[in-house]
PDB file of C-alpha atoms in Angstrom:
ATOM      1  CA  MET H  14      -6.535  -9.094  -7.456  1.00 73.00           C
ATOM      2  CA  ARG H  15      -6.916  -8.047  -4.153  1.00 89.00           C
ATOM      3  CA  LEU H  16      -4.034 -10.258  -2.334  1.00 91.00           C
ATOM      4  CA  PRO H  17      -1.376  -8.567  -4.856  1.00 90.00           C
ATOM      5  CA  VAL H  18      -2.379  -5.399  -3.906  1.00 89.00           C
ATOM      6  CA  ILE H  19      -2.798  -5.971  -0.348  1.00 91.00           C
ATOM      7  CA  ILE H  20       0.922  -7.631  -0.375  1.00 93.00           C
ATOM      8  CA  ILE H  21       2.398  -4.587  -2.210  1.00 90.00           C
ATOM      9  CA  LEU H  22       0.774  -2.025   0.270  1.00 88.00           C
ATOM     10  CA  VAL H  23       2.065  -4.063   3.457  1.00 91.00           C
ATOM     11  CA  VAL H  24       5.735  -3.958   1.421  1.00 92.00           C
ATOM     12  CA  PHE H  25       5.560  -0.362   0.886  1.00 87.00           C
ATOM     13  CA  ILE H  26       4.340   0.261   4.656  1.00 85.00           C
ATOM     14  CA  ALA H  27       7.038  -1.680   6.071  1.00 89.00           C
ATOM     15  CA  ALA H  28       9.606  -0.080   3.861  1.00 87.00           C
ATOM     16  CA  GLY H  29       8.379   3.163   5.222  1.00 81.00           C
ATOM     17  CA  VAL H  30       8.526   2.298   8.746  1.00 83.00           C
ATOM     18  CA  VAL H  31      12.123   0.789   8.259  1.00 87.00           C
ATOM     19  CA  LEU H  32      13.283   4.104   6.429  1.00 81.00           C
ATOM     20  CA  GLY H  33      11.600   6.417   9.376  1.00 79.00           C
ATOM     21  CA  ALA H  34      13.104   4.241  11.929  1.00 83.00           C
ATOM     22  CA  LEU H  35      16.919   4.803   9.996  1.00 85.00           C
ATOM     23  CA  ASN H  36      16.257   8.195   9.656  1.00 81.00           C
ATOM     24  CA  ALA H  37      15.023   9.011  13.252  1.00 82.00           C
ATOM     25  CA  GLY H  38      17.230  12.479  13.528  1.00 89.00           C
ATOM     26  CA  LEU H  39      15.810  16.066  13.448  1.00 91.00           C
ATOM     27  CA  VAL H  40      15.676  18.524  10.605  1.00 89.00           C
ATOM     28  CA  ASP H  41      15.536  22.157  10.945  1.00 91.00           C
ATOM     29  CA  TYR H  42      13.275  24.153   8.374  1.00 88.00           C
ATOM     30  CA  ASP H  43      13.224  27.861   8.514  1.00 90.00           C
ATOM     31  CA  LEU H  44      10.059  28.966   6.764  1.00 86.00           C
ATOM     32  CA  ALA H  45      10.912  32.719   7.205  1.00 89.00           C
ATOM     33  CA  PHE H  46       7.587  32.906   9.589  1.00 92.00           C
ATOM     34  CA  ALA H  47       8.352  29.805  11.645  1.00 90.00           C
ATOM     35  CA  GLN H  48      11.087  27.617  12.608  1.00 93.00           C
ATOM     36  CA  VAL H  49      10.402  23.856  12.601  1.00 90.00           C
ATOM     37  CA  GLN H  50      11.896  20.873  13.564  1.00 92.00           C
ATOM     38  CA  LEU H  51      10.753  17.508  11.934  1.00 88.00           C
ATOM     39  CA  PRO H  52      12.406  14.230  11.743  1.00 87.00           C
ATOM     40  CA  LYS H  53      13.788  12.878   8.604  1.00 87.00           C
ATOM     41  CA  GLY H  54      10.948  10.185   8.072  1.00 80.00           C
ATOM     42  CA  ALA H  55       8.195  12.774   8.772  1.00 82.00           C
ATOM     43  CA  ALA H  56       9.958  15.631   6.248  1.00 85.00           C
ATOM     44  CA  LEU H  57      10.429  13.059   3.468  1.00 82.00           C
ATOM     45  CA  LEU H  58       6.621  11.715   3.874  1.00 81.00           C
ATOM     46  CA  GLY H  59       5.692  15.316   4.016  1.00 86.00           C
ATOM     47  CA  ALA H  60       7.410  16.106   0.797  1.00 88.00           C
ATOM     48  CA  LEU H  61       6.154  13.090  -0.584  1.00 86.00           C
ATOM     49  CA  VAL H  62       2.342  13.915  -0.218  1.00 90.00           C
ATOM     50  CA  ILE H  63       2.928  17.367  -1.235  1.00 94.00           C
ATOM     51  CA  GLY H  64       4.613  16.327  -4.729  1.00 93.00           C
ATOM     52  CA  TRP H  65       1.651  13.689  -5.185  1.00 91.00           C
ATOM     53  CA  LEU H  66      -1.062  16.405  -4.212  1.00 95.00           C
ATOM     54  CA  LEU H  67       0.434  18.899  -6.614  1.00 95.00           C
ATOM     55  CA  GLY H  68       0.980  16.136  -9.515  1.00 94.00           C
ATOM     56  CA  GLY H  69      -2.988  15.228  -8.912  1.00 92.00           C
ATOM     57  CA  LEU H  70      -4.018  18.759  -8.845  1.00 92.00           C
ATOM     58  CA  THR H  71      -1.541  19.398 -12.177  1.00 92.00           C
ATOM     59  CA  ALA H  72      -3.101  16.362 -13.940  1.00 89.00           C
ATOM     60  CA  TRP H  73      -6.817  17.396 -12.937  1.00 88.00           C
ATOM     61  CA  LEU H  74      -6.177  20.885 -14.587  1.00 88.00           C
ATOM     62  CA  GLY H  75      -5.127  19.510 -17.508  1.00 84.00           C
ATOM     63  CA  VAL H  76      -7.729  16.911 -18.126  1.00 83.00           C
ATOM     64  CA  SER H  77     -10.362  19.593 -17.333  1.00 79.00           C
ATOM     65  CA  SER H  78      -9.189  22.129 -19.498  1.00 75.00           C
ATOM     66  CA  GLY H  79      -8.930  19.836 -22.194  1.00 71.00           C
ATOM     67  CA  GLN H  80     -12.422  18.903 -21.824  1.00 76.00           C
ATOM     68  CA  ARG H  81     -13.367  22.502 -21.754  1.00 77.00           C
ATOM     69  CA  ARG H  82     -11.954  23.253 -24.855  1.00 76.00           C
ATOM     70  CA  GLN H  83     -13.196  20.103 -26.365  1.00 77.00           C
ATOM     71  CA  ARG H  84     -16.802  21.098 -25.208  1.00 76.00           C
ATOM     72  CA  ARG H  85     -16.178  24.645 -26.764  1.00 77.00           C
ATOM     73  CA  GLN H  86     -15.325  23.296 -30.134  1.00 76.00           C
ATOM     74  CA  GLN H  87     -18.120  21.015 -30.026  1.00 76.00           C
ATOM     75  CA  SER H  88     -20.632  23.830 -29.381  1.00 72.00           C
ATOM     76  CA  SER H  89     -19.112  26.168 -32.071  1.00 70.00           C
ATOM     77  CA  ALA H  90     -19.300  23.417 -34.530  1.00 67.00           C
ATOM     78  CA  ASP H  91     -22.941  22.212 -33.537  1.00 66.00           C
ATOM     79  CA  LYS H  92     -23.857  26.265 -33.890  1.00 68.00           C
ATOM     80  CA  LYS H  93     -22.415  26.234 -37.477  1.00 69.00           C
ATOM     81  CA  LEU H  94     -24.158  23.418 -38.678  1.00 61.00           C
ATOM     82  CA  PRO H  95     -28.095  23.885 -40.263  1.00 63.00           C
ATOM     83  CA  ALA H  96     -30.777  22.891 -38.247  1.00 58.00           C
ATOM     84  CA  LYS H  97     -32.692  19.852 -39.620  1.00 62.00           C
ATOM     85  CA  SER H  98     -36.473  19.837 -39.490  1.00 56.00           C
TER      86      SER H  98
END
């Protein structure tokens, strides 16, 4: 199972290197408080990482809020049941 994962990882790294080499030109960004020049490959990688982080954060918040809601429902249902002695 490890070998296919390593092969896929190497393929994506090689594709990233080729993509970065083919897009070596600079891109200007004006962020209102700073002006930045980045290579196209770095800008693409940065956008990918930011999207990955925001997607992970969104998924985590969705799962954790669902778990919180489920715990609240269970605790309120437990309070309604008569205590057994």
